[in-house]
PDB file of C-alpha atoms in Angstrom:
ATOM      1  CA  MET B 176      14.798  21.435 -16.427  1.00  0.00           C
ATOM      2  CA  GLN B 177      14.324  24.865 -14.923  1.00  0.00           C
ATOM      3  CA  ASN B 178      16.588  25.796 -12.051  1.00  0.00           C
ATOM      4  CA  SER B 179      16.579  28.709  -9.635  1.00  0.00           C
ATOM      5  CA  THR B 180      18.988  29.067  -6.734  1.00  0.00           C
ATOM      6  CA  SER B 181      20.646  32.054  -5.101  1.00  0.00           C
ATOM      7  CA  THR B 182      22.049  30.771  -1.812  1.00  0.00           C
ATOM      8  CA  SER B 183      22.814  27.426  -0.245  1.00  0.00           C
ATOM      9  CA  THR B 184      19.634  27.743   1.837  1.00  0.00           C
ATOM     10  CA  THR B 185      17.388  28.514  -1.132  1.00  0.00           C
ATOM     11  CA  PRO B 186      15.626  25.420  -2.501  1.00  0.00           C
ATOM     12  CA  ILE B 187      16.252  24.572  -6.135  1.00  0.00           C
ATOM     13  CA  ILE B 188      13.106  24.681  -8.294  1.00  0.00           C
ATOM     14  CA  LEU B 189      12.836  21.831 -10.795  1.00  0.00           C
ATOM     15  CA  GLN B 190      10.166  21.659 -13.504  1.00  0.00           C
ATOM     16  CA  ARG B 191       9.368  17.980 -14.154  1.00  0.00           C
ATOM     17  CA  GLY B 192       6.518  18.573 -16.596  1.00  0.00           C
ATOM     18  CA  THR B 193       3.704  16.028 -16.902  1.00  0.00           C
ATOM     19  CA  GLU B 194       4.575  12.804 -15.120  1.00  0.00           C
ATOM     20  CA  PRO B 195       2.634   9.729 -13.909  1.00  0.00           C
ATOM     21  CA  TYR B 196       2.074   9.880 -10.170  1.00  0.00           C
ATOM     22  CA  GLN B 197       3.769   6.572  -9.377  1.00  0.00           C
ATOM     23  CA  GLN B 198       6.931   7.675 -11.192  1.00  0.00           C
ATOM     24  CA  THR B 199       7.109  10.857  -9.123  1.00  0.00           C
ATOM     25  CA  PHE B 200       6.289   9.018  -5.895  1.00  0.00           C
ATOM     26  CA  ASP B 201       9.116   6.535  -6.480  1.00  0.00           C
ATOM     27  CA  ALA B 202      11.503   9.381  -7.344  1.00  0.00           C
ATOM     28  CA  MET B 203      10.631  11.312  -4.168  1.00  0.00           C
ATOM     29  CA  ARG B 204      11.400   8.337  -1.961  1.00  0.00           C
ATOM     30  CA  ALA B 205      14.620   7.545  -3.820  1.00  0.00           C
ATOM     31  CA  PHE B 206      15.791  11.168  -3.538  1.00  0.00           C
ATOM     32  CA  THR B 207      15.042  11.228   0.189  1.00  0.00           C
ATOM     33  CA  ASP B 208      16.722   7.851   0.781  1.00  0.00           C
ATOM     34  CA  ALA B 209      19.879   9.053  -0.934  1.00  0.00           C
ATOM     35  CA  ARG B 210      20.159  12.580   0.455  1.00  0.00           C
ATOM     36  CA  ASP B 211      22.680  13.597   3.085  1.00  0.00           C
ATOM     37  CA  ALA B 212      23.352  16.720   5.142  1.00  0.00           C
ATOM     38  CA  ASN B 213      24.760  18.513   2.074  1.00  0.00           C
ATOM     39  CA  THR B 214      21.994  17.650  -0.405  1.00  0.00           C
ATOM     40  CA  PRO B 215      20.270  20.840  -1.567  1.00  0.00           C
ATOM     41  CA  ASN B 216      16.567  21.202  -0.842  1.00  0.00           C
ATOM     42  CA  GLU B 217      14.416  20.992  -3.959  1.00  0.00           C
ATOM     43  CA  PHE B 218      10.896  21.910  -5.051  1.00  0.00           C
ATOM     44  CA  TRP B 219       9.499  19.686  -7.808  1.00  0.00           C
ATOM     45  CA  ILE B 220       6.817  21.211 -10.022  1.00  0.00           C
ATOM     46  CA  VAL B 221       4.732  18.558 -11.757  1.00  0.00           C
ATOM     47  CA  GLU B 222       1.377  18.000 -13.440  1.00  0.00           C
ATOM     48  CA  HIS B 223      -0.181  14.544 -13.110  1.00  0.00           C
ATOM     49  CA  PRO B 224      -2.543  12.562 -15.317  1.00  0.00           C
ATOM     50  CA  PRO B 225      -5.751  11.729 -13.383  1.00  0.00           C
ATOM     51  CA  VAL B 226      -5.070   9.812 -10.151  1.00  0.00           C
ATOM     52  CA  PHE B 227      -6.599   9.378  -6.702  1.00  0.00           C
ATOM     53  CA  THR B 228      -4.063   9.112  -3.881  1.00  0.00           C
ATOM     54  CA  LEU B 229      -4.620   7.765  -0.381  1.00  0.00           C
ATOM     55  CA  GLY B 230      -2.819   8.954   2.731  1.00  0.00           C
ATOM     56  CA  LEU B 231      -1.572   6.552   5.392  1.00  0.00           C
ATOM     57  CA  GLY B 232      -4.742   6.839   7.452  1.00  0.00           C
ATOM     58  CA  ALA B 233      -7.126   6.967   4.506  1.00  0.00           C
ATOM     59  CA  ASP B 234     -10.332   4.972   4.463  1.00  0.00           C
ATOM     60  CA  GLN B 235     -10.733   3.279   1.072  1.00  0.00           C
ATOM     61  CA  SER B 236     -14.503   3.775   1.347  1.00  0.00           C
ATOM     62  CA  HIS B 237     -13.972   7.499   0.750  1.00  0.00           C
ATOM     63  CA  VAL B 238     -13.329   6.587  -2.891  1.00  0.00           C
ATOM     64  CA  LEU B 239     -16.986   6.460  -3.879  1.00  0.00           C
ATOM     65  CA  ALA B 240     -16.500   5.601  -7.557  1.00  0.00           C
ATOM     66  CA  ALA B 241     -13.045   5.557  -9.171  1.00  0.00           C
ATOM     67  CA  HIS B 242     -14.369   5.620 -12.774  1.00  0.00           C
ATOM     68  CA  ASN B 243     -11.225   3.805 -14.006  1.00  0.00           C
ATOM     69  CA  ILE B 244      -8.931   6.419 -12.489  1.00  0.00           C
ATOM     70  CA  PRO B 245      -5.974   4.739 -10.726  1.00  0.00           C
ATOM     71  CA  VAL B 246      -6.019   4.701  -6.916  1.00  0.00           C
ATOM     72  CA  VAL B 247      -2.527   4.811  -5.378  1.00  0.00           C
ATOM     73  CA  GLN B 248      -1.660   4.168  -1.742  1.00  0.00           C
ATOM     74  CA  THR B 249       0.975   6.637  -0.515  1.00  0.00           C
ATOM     75  CA  ASP B 250       2.901   7.293   2.703  1.00  0.00           C
ATOM     76  CA  ARG B 251       1.838  10.918   3.163  1.00  0.00           C
ATOM     77  CA  GLY B 252      -0.493  12.144   5.852  1.00  0.00           C
ATOM     78  CA  GLY B 253      -4.137  12.834   5.215  1.00  0.00           C
ATOM     79  CA  GLU B 254      -7.001  11.133   3.432  1.00  0.00           C
ATOM     80  CA  VAL B 255      -7.942  10.746  -0.228  1.00  0.00           C
ATOM     81  CA  THR B 256      -7.381  13.466  -2.822  1.00  0.00           C
ATOM     82  CA  TYR B 257      -7.389  13.858  -6.594  1.00  0.00           C
ATOM     83  CA  HIS B 258      -4.633  15.068  -8.901  1.00  0.00           C
ATOM     84  CA  GLY B 259      -5.184  15.824 -12.569  1.00  0.00           C
ATOM     85  CA  PRO B 260      -4.474  18.111 -15.514  1.00  0.00           C
ATOM     86  CA  GLY B 261      -4.799  21.829 -14.813  1.00  0.00           C
ATOM     87  CA  GLN B 262      -3.600  21.528 -11.218  1.00  0.00           C
ATOM     88  CA  VAL B 263      -0.365  22.945  -9.810  1.00  0.00           C
ATOM     89  CA  VAL B 264       1.454  20.287  -7.772  1.00  0.00           C
ATOM     90  CA  ILE B 265       4.683  21.156  -5.958  1.00  0.00           C
ATOM     91  CA  TYR B 266       6.574  18.562  -3.942  1.00  0.00           C
ATOM     92  CA  LEU B 267       8.799  19.825  -1.143  1.00  0.00           C
ATOM     93  CA  MET B 268      12.018  17.858  -0.780  1.00  0.00           C
ATOM     94  CA  MET B 269      13.380  19.533   2.313  1.00  0.00           C
ATOM     95  CA  ASP B 270      15.554  18.913   5.356  1.00  0.00           C
ATOM     96  CA  LEU B 271      13.800  20.737   8.185  1.00  0.00           C
ATOM     97  CA  ARG B 272      16.867  20.449  10.424  1.00  0.00           C
ATOM     98  CA  ARG B 273      18.295  23.375   8.474  1.00  0.00           C
ATOM     99  CA  SER B 274      15.458  25.546   9.761  1.00  0.00           C
ATOM    100  CA  HIS B 275      15.063  24.223  13.280  1.00  0.00           C
ATOM    101  CA  PRO B 276      17.231  21.947  15.454  1.00  0.00           C
ATOM    102  CA  LYS B 277      14.120  20.074  16.606  1.00  0.00           C
ATOM    103  CA  ALA B 278      12.826  19.384  13.126  1.00  0.00           C
ATOM    104  CA  ARG B 279       9.666  17.510  14.021  1.00  0.00           C
ATOM    105  CA  LEU B 280       8.580  20.359  16.310  1.00  0.00           C
ATOM    106  CA  PHE B 281       8.996  22.714  13.359  1.00  0.00           C
ATOM    107  CA  ALA B 282       6.614  20.675  11.176  1.00  0.00           C
ATOM    108  CA  ARG B 283       3.507  22.634  12.204  1.00  0.00           C
ATOM    109  CA  GLU B 284       5.166  25.935  11.334  1.00  0.00           C
ATOM    110  CA  PHE B 285       6.318  24.365   8.061  1.00  0.00           C
ATOM    111  CA  VAL B 286       2.704  23.537   7.178  1.00  0.00           C
ATOM    112  CA  HIS B 287       1.629  27.063   8.145  1.00  0.00           C
ATOM    113  CA  LYS B 288       4.186  28.576   5.761  1.00  0.00           C
ATOM    114  CA  ILE B 289       3.108  26.323   2.902  1.00  0.00           C
ATOM    115  CA  GLU B 290      -0.496  27.385   3.428  1.00  0.00           C
ATOM    116  CA  GLN B 291       0.599  31.036   3.542  1.00  0.00           C
ATOM    117  CA  ALA B 292       2.334  30.623   0.197  1.00  0.00           C
ATOM    118  CA  VAL B 293      -0.967  29.440  -1.310  1.00  0.00           C
ATOM    119  CA  ILE B 294      -2.879  32.327   0.277  1.00  0.00           C
ATOM    120  CA  ASP B 295      -0.319  34.795  -1.095  1.00  0.00           C
ATOM    121  CA  THR B 296      -0.522  33.231  -4.562  1.00  0.00           C
ATOM    122  CA  LEU B 297      -4.315  33.463  -4.622  1.00  0.00           C
ATOM    123  CA  ALA B 298      -4.175  37.051  -3.372  1.00  0.00           C
ATOM    124  CA  ALA B 299      -2.057  38.007  -6.391  1.00  0.00           C
ATOM    125  CA  TYR B 300      -5.059  36.986  -8.503  1.00  0.00           C
ATOM    126  CA  ASN B 301      -7.496  38.863  -6.223  1.00  0.00           C
ATOM    127  CA  LEU B 302      -8.803  35.652  -4.657  1.00  0.00           C
ATOM    128  CA  ALA B 303      -9.221  35.316  -0.895  1.00  0.00           C
ATOM    129  CA  GLY B 304      -8.181  32.048   0.743  1.00  0.00           C
ATOM    130  CA  GLU B 305      -8.176  30.937   4.371  1.00  0.00           C
ATOM    131  CA  ARG B 306      -7.202  28.058   6.629  1.00  0.00           C
ATOM    132  CA  LYS B 307      -9.626  25.866   8.550  1.00  0.00           C
ATOM    133  CA  GLU B 308      -8.666  24.575  11.972  1.00  0.00           C
ATOM    134  CA  GLY B 309      -8.044  20.836  11.857  1.00  0.00           C
ATOM    135  CA  ALA B 310      -8.478  20.620   8.071  1.00  0.00           C
ATOM    136  CA  PRO B 311      -5.168  21.227   6.252  1.00  0.00           C
ATOM    137  CA  GLY B 312      -5.418  23.032   2.951  1.00  0.00           C
ATOM    138  CA  ILE B 313      -6.820  26.341   1.760  1.00  0.00           C
ATOM    139  CA  TYR B 314     -10.483  27.247   1.360  1.00  0.00           C
ATOM    140  CA  VAL B 315     -12.276  30.118  -0.388  1.00  0.00           C
ATOM    141  CA  SER B 316     -13.071  32.731   2.251  1.00  0.00           C
ATOM    142  CA  ASP B 317     -15.786  34.786   0.571  1.00  0.00           C
ATOM    143  CA  GLY B 318     -18.301  34.946  -2.256  1.00  0.00           C
ATOM    144  CA  ALA B 319     -20.590  32.281  -3.703  1.00  0.00           C
ATOM    145  CA  PHE B 320     -17.996  29.545  -3.189  1.00  0.00           C
ATOM    146  CA  LYS B 321     -17.121  30.422   0.423  1.00  0.00           C
ATOM    147  CA  GLY B 322     -15.892  27.280   2.181  1.00  0.00           C
ATOM    148  CA  ALA B 323     -14.977  25.388  -0.990  1.00  0.00           C
ATOM    149  CA  LYS B 324     -11.527  23.800  -1.012  1.00  0.00           C
ATOM    150  CA  ILE B 325      -9.102  25.096  -3.617  1.00  0.00           C
ATOM    151  CA  ALA B 326      -5.769  23.692  -2.387  1.00  0.00           C
ATOM    152  CA  ALA B 327      -4.751  20.459  -0.656  1.00  0.00           C
ATOM    153  CA  LEU B 328      -1.743  19.659   1.485  1.00  0.00           C
ATOM    154  CA  GLY B 329      -0.199  16.325   2.398  1.00  0.00           C
ATOM    155  CA  LEU B 330       3.315  15.671   3.694  1.00  0.00           C
ATOM    156  CA  LYS B 331       5.655  12.963   4.834  1.00  0.00           C
ATOM    157  CA  VAL B 332       8.120  14.062   7.527  1.00  0.00           C
ATOM    158  CA  ARG B 333      10.643  11.355   8.303  1.00  0.00           C
ATOM    159  CA  GLY B 334      12.199  10.966  11.741  1.00  0.00           C
ATOM    160  CA  ASN B 335      15.368  12.643  10.476  1.00  0.00           C
ATOM    161  CA  GLY B 336      13.440  15.784   9.529  1.00  0.00           C
ATOM    162  CA  CYS B 337      13.420  15.183   5.753  1.00  0.00           C
ATOM    163  CA  THR B 338      10.163  15.855   3.933  1.00  0.00           C
ATOM    164  CA  TYR B 339       8.475  14.914   0.685  1.00  0.00           C
ATOM    165  CA  HIS B 340       4.995  15.116  -0.878  1.00  0.00           C
ATOM    166  CA  GLY B 341       3.606  18.637  -0.825  1.00  0.00           C
ATOM    167  CA  VAL B 342       0.824  20.930  -1.992  1.00  0.00           C
ATOM    168  CA  SER B 343      -1.649  21.134  -4.878  1.00  0.00           C
ATOM    169  CA  LEU B 344      -3.618  24.148  -6.128  1.00  0.00           C
ATOM    170  CA  ASN B 345      -6.564  23.825  -8.507  1.00  0.00           C
ATOM    171  CA  VAL B 346      -6.223  26.189 -11.465  1.00  0.00           C
ATOM    172  CA  ASP B 347      -8.273  24.985 -14.472  1.00  0.00           C
ATOM    173  CA  MET B 348      -9.470  21.422 -13.955  1.00  0.00           C
ATOM    174  CA  ASP B 349     -12.210  18.960 -14.700  1.00  0.00           C
ATOM    175  CA  LEU B 350     -13.640  19.046 -11.185  1.00  0.00           C
ATOM    176  CA  ALA B 351     -15.960  16.049 -11.648  1.00  0.00           C
ATOM    177  CA  PRO B 352     -13.522  13.497 -10.132  1.00  0.00           C
ATOM    178  CA  PHE B 353     -13.636  15.364  -6.815  1.00  0.00           C
ATOM    179  CA  SER B 354     -17.330  14.419  -6.626  1.00  0.00           C
ATOM    180  CA  TRP B 355     -16.369  10.743  -6.951  1.00  0.00           C
ATOM    181  CA  ILE B 356     -14.561  10.853  -3.590  1.00  0.00           C
ATOM    182  CA  ASN B 357     -15.048  12.362  -0.152  1.00  0.00           C
ATOM    183  CA  PRO B 358     -12.234  14.919  -0.533  1.00  0.00           C
ATOM    184  CA  CYS B 359      -9.831  14.648   2.407  1.00  0.00           C
ATOM    185  CA  GLY B 360     -12.396  12.359   4.058  1.00  0.00           C
ATOM    186  CA  TYR B 361     -15.200  14.946   4.189  1.00  0.00           C
ATOM    187  CA  ALA B 362     -18.467  13.864   2.564  1.00  0.00           C
ATOM    188  CA  GLY B 363     -19.928  16.576   0.375  1.00  0.00           C
ATOM    189  CA  LEU B 364     -16.936  18.925   0.637  1.00  0.00           C
ATOM    190  CA  ALA B 365     -17.157  21.356  -2.268  1.00  0.00           C
ATOM    191  CA  THR B 366     -14.023  21.714  -4.371  1.00  0.00           C
ATOM    192  CA  VAL B 367     -13.324  24.595  -6.726  1.00  0.00           C
ATOM    193  CA  ASP B 368     -10.623  25.899  -9.047  1.00  0.00           C
ATOM    194  CA  MET B 369      -9.387  29.353  -9.963  1.00  0.00           C
ATOM    195  CA  LYS B 370     -11.168  29.315 -13.339  1.00  0.00           C
ATOM    196  CA  THR B 371     -14.536  28.707 -11.679  1.00  0.00           C
ATOM    197  CA  LEU B 372     -13.805  31.727  -9.487  1.00  0.00           C
ATOM    198  CA  GLY B 373     -13.319  33.847 -12.610  1.00  0.00           C
ATOM    199  CA  VAL B 374      -9.534  33.761 -12.931  1.00  0.00           C
ATOM    200  CA  HIS B 375      -8.169  32.681 -16.314  1.00  0.00           C
ATOM    201  CA  ALA B 376      -4.475  32.108 -15.669  1.00  0.00           C
ATOM    202  CA  ALA B 377      -1.890  30.012 -17.483  1.00  0.00           C
ATOM    203  CA  LEU B 378      -0.895  26.966 -15.438  1.00  0.00           C
ATOM    204  CA  ALA B 379       2.798  27.775 -15.866  1.00  0.00           C
ATOM    205  CA  ASP B 380       2.261  31.257 -14.435  1.00  0.00           C
ATOM    206  CA  VAL B 381       0.569  29.902 -11.309  1.00  0.00           C
ATOM    207  CA  GLN B 382       3.210  27.180 -10.972  1.00  0.00           C
ATOM    208  CA  ASN B 383       5.949  29.797 -10.997  1.00  0.00           C
ATOM    209  CA  ALA B 384       4.092  32.148  -8.646  1.00  0.00           C
ATOM    210  CA  LEU B 385       3.463  29.456  -6.039  1.00  0.00           C
ATOM    211  CA  ALA B 386       7.009  28.101  -6.309  1.00  0.00           C
ATOM    212  CA  GLN B 387       8.425  31.597  -5.797  1.00  0.00           C
ATOM    213  CA  ASN B 388       6.217  32.229  -2.766  1.00  0.00           C
ATOM    214  CA  LEU B 389       7.247  28.893  -1.274  1.00  0.00           C
ATOM    215  CA  GLN B 390      10.884  29.720  -1.947  1.00  0.00           C
ATOM    216  CA  ASP B 391      10.542  33.121  -0.275  1.00  0.00           C
ATOM    217  CA  LEU B 392       8.899  31.674   2.838  1.00  0.00           C
ATOM    218  CA  LEU B 393      10.978  28.521   3.223  1.00  0.00           C
ATOM    219  CA  SER B 394      14.502  29.532   2.200  1.00  0.00           C
ATOM    220  CA  ALA B 395      16.149  31.165   5.189  1.00  0.00           C
ATOM    221  CA  PRO B 396      16.357  29.646   8.668  1.00  0.00           C
ATOM    222  CA  ASP B 397      14.299  31.468  11.298  1.00  0.00           C
TER     223      ASP B 397
END
């Protein structure tokens, strides 16, 4: 595994490789169950085989046609999304109490920083991304694919301020499965990846870039 840590407040970056979603989901919950006030924060980089995941409030009818892809119920926020090869997925195993004494009040700022890390990563590849009010994630902000979703965000924040789940960024994917769902509950929402936007980047390079940007934005208490 690949590790990077410089201070006690800097999350450790772990590369988990390709891993079935259910295995990672179980591991996230076990890690969070077992952690205490001294457990280091960790970012888990992973690539999943094809899977649709449902958030706590998800409507099953938003899975229009699963095409034999597994559908997994999760405990994150949000609706339905797709994970598959060629997508950067980073799970954020964090204790928000280290950044803010009222951890749940810090959650919105936490989401904002995650989205900023995606925007910064895209900018390094000369791609412009933006937020949409009320629709977590990052969307293309200009060009022929303006408004298309390129990154998704879904988190679980426990009452004690500990988080898991995280963020996904589409790099070089088979985008067809996104058309088999209403992504994030929005019928007809266009989804795109970096390759379609003209960027040919190695998945590992984008994984590392996004992890570093997340580390920079989420390491030190405010």
